[in-house]
Short mmCIF file of C-alpha atoms in Angstrom, two decimals:
data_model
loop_
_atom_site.label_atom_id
_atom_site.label_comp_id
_atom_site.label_asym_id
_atom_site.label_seq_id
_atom_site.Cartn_x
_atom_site.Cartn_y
_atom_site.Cartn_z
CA UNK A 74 29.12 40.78 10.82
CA UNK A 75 29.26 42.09 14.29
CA UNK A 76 25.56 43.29 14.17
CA UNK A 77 24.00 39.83 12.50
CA UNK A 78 26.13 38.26 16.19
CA UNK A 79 24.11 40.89 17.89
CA UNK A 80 20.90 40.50 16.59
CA UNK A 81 21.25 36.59 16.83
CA UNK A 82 22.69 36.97 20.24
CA UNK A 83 19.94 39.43 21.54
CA UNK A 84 17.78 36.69 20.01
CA UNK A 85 18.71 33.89 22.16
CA UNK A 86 19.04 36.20 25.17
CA UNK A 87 15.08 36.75 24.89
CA UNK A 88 13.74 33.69 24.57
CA UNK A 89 12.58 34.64 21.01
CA UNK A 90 14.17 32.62 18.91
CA UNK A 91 12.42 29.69 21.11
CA UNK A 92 9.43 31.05 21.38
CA UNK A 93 9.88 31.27 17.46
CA UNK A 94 10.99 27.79 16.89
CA UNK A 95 8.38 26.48 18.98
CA UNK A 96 5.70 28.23 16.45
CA UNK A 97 7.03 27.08 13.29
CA UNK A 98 7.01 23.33 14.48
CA UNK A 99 3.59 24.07 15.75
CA UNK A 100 2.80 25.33 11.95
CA UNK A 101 4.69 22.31 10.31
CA UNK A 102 3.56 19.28 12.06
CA UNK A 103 0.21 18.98 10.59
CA UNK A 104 1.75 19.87 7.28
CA UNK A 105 4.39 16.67 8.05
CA UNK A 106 1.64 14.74 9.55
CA UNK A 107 -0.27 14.86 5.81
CA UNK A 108 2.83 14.21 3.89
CA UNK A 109 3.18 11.37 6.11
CA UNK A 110 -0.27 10.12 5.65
CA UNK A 111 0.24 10.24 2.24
CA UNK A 112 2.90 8.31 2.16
CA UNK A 113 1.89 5.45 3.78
CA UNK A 114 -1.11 5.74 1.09
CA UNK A 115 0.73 5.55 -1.88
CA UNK A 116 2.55 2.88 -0.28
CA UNK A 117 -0.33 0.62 0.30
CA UNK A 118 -1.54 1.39 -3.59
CA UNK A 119 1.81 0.28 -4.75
CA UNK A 120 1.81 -3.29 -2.65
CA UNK A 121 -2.39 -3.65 -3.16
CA UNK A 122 -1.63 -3.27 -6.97
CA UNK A 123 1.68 -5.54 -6.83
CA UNK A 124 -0.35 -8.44 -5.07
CA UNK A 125 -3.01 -7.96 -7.92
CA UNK A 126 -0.43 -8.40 -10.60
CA UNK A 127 1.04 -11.27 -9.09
CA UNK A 128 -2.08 -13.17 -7.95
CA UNK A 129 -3.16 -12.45 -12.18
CA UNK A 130 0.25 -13.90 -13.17
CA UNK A 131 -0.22 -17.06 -10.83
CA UNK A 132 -4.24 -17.83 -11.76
CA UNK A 133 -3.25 -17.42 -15.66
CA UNK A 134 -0.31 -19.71 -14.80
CA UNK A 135 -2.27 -22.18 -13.66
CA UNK A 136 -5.35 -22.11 -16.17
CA UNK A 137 -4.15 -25.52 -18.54
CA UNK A 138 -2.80 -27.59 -15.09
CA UNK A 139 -5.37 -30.92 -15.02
CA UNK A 140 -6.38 -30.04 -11.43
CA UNK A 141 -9.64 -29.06 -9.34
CA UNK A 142 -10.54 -25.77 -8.60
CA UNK A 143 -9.77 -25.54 -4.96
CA UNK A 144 -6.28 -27.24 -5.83
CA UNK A 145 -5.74 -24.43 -7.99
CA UNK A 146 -6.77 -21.61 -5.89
CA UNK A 147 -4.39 -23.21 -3.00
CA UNK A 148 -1.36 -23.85 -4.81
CA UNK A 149 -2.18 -20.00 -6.43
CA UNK A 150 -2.47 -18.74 -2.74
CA UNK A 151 0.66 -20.50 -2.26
CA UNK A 152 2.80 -19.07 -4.87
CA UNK A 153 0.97 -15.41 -4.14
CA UNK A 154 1.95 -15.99 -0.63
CA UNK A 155 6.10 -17.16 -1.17
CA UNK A 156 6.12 -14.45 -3.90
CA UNK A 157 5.15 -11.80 -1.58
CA UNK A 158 7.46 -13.31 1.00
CA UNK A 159 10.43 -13.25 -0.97
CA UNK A 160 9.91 -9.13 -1.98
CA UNK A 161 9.39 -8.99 1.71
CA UNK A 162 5.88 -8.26 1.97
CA UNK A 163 4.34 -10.76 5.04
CA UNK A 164 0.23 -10.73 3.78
CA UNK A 165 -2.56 -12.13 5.80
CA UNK A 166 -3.78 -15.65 4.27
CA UNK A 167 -7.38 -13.70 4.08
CA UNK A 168 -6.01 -10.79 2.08
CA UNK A 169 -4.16 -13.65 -0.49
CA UNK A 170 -6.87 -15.29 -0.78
CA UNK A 171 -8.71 -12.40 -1.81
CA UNK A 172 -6.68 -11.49 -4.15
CA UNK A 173 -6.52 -14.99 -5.81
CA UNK A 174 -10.21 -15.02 -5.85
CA UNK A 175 -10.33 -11.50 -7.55
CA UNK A 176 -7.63 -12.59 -10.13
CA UNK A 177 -9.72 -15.47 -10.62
CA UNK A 178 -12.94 -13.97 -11.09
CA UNK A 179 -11.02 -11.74 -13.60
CA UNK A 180 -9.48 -14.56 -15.15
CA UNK A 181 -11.30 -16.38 -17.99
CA UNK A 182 -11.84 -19.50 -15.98
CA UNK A 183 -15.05 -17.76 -15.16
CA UNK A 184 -17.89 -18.32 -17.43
CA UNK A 185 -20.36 -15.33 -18.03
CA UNK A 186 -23.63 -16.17 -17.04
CA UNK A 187 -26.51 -14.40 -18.30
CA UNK A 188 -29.19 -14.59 -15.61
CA UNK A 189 -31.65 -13.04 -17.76
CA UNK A 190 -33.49 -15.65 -20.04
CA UNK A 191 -34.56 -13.97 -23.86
CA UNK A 192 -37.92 -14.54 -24.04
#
């Protein structure tokens, strides 16, 4: 026991165990810097793919209401928008929108339209 004091002692006396310390963060950071990159990633994913499953909820929602398109897509950006609220997510109106209109263009409100004429 008395030697593992004198080694650690001896250590601290040097400067070694800073000069040590100072290296391994140097060798971690970038290491922590990815991990945190990645993170922030996966978290986007998550609430990009949550907003698309709620905007696809809302537009299917709203497919038998007796209303006009652009009535629809507000009150759907509406409901998007409160629903995202209340999980805590605060959106941009551009990036709701978007996702209405991408539920929408998914949705089958949206004829096919073959732009090719058989001949």
């Amino acid at each position: 026991m008395k030697v593992i004091n004198d080694v650690v002692e001896w250590l601290v006396q040097t400067g070694l165990l800073s000069v040590l310390a100072i290296f391994l963060l140097k060798q971690l950071k970038p290491v922590l810097d990815n991990k945190a990159q990645h993170s922030s990633t996966e978290q986007s994913k998550a609430l990009w793919t949550l907003l698309e499953q709620v905007a696809d909820m809302t537009v299917t929602s709203l497919v038998s209401q007796d209303k006009s398109g652009r009535e629809k897509f507000d009150e759907a950006s509406m409901i998007v928008n409160d629903a995202m609220k209340k999980q805590g997510y605060k959106l941009d109106s551009q990036v709701i929108h978007t996702a209405v209109q991408a539920a929408y263009e998914k949705s089958d409100l949206t004829p096919t339209v073959n732009t090719k004429e058989d001949k």
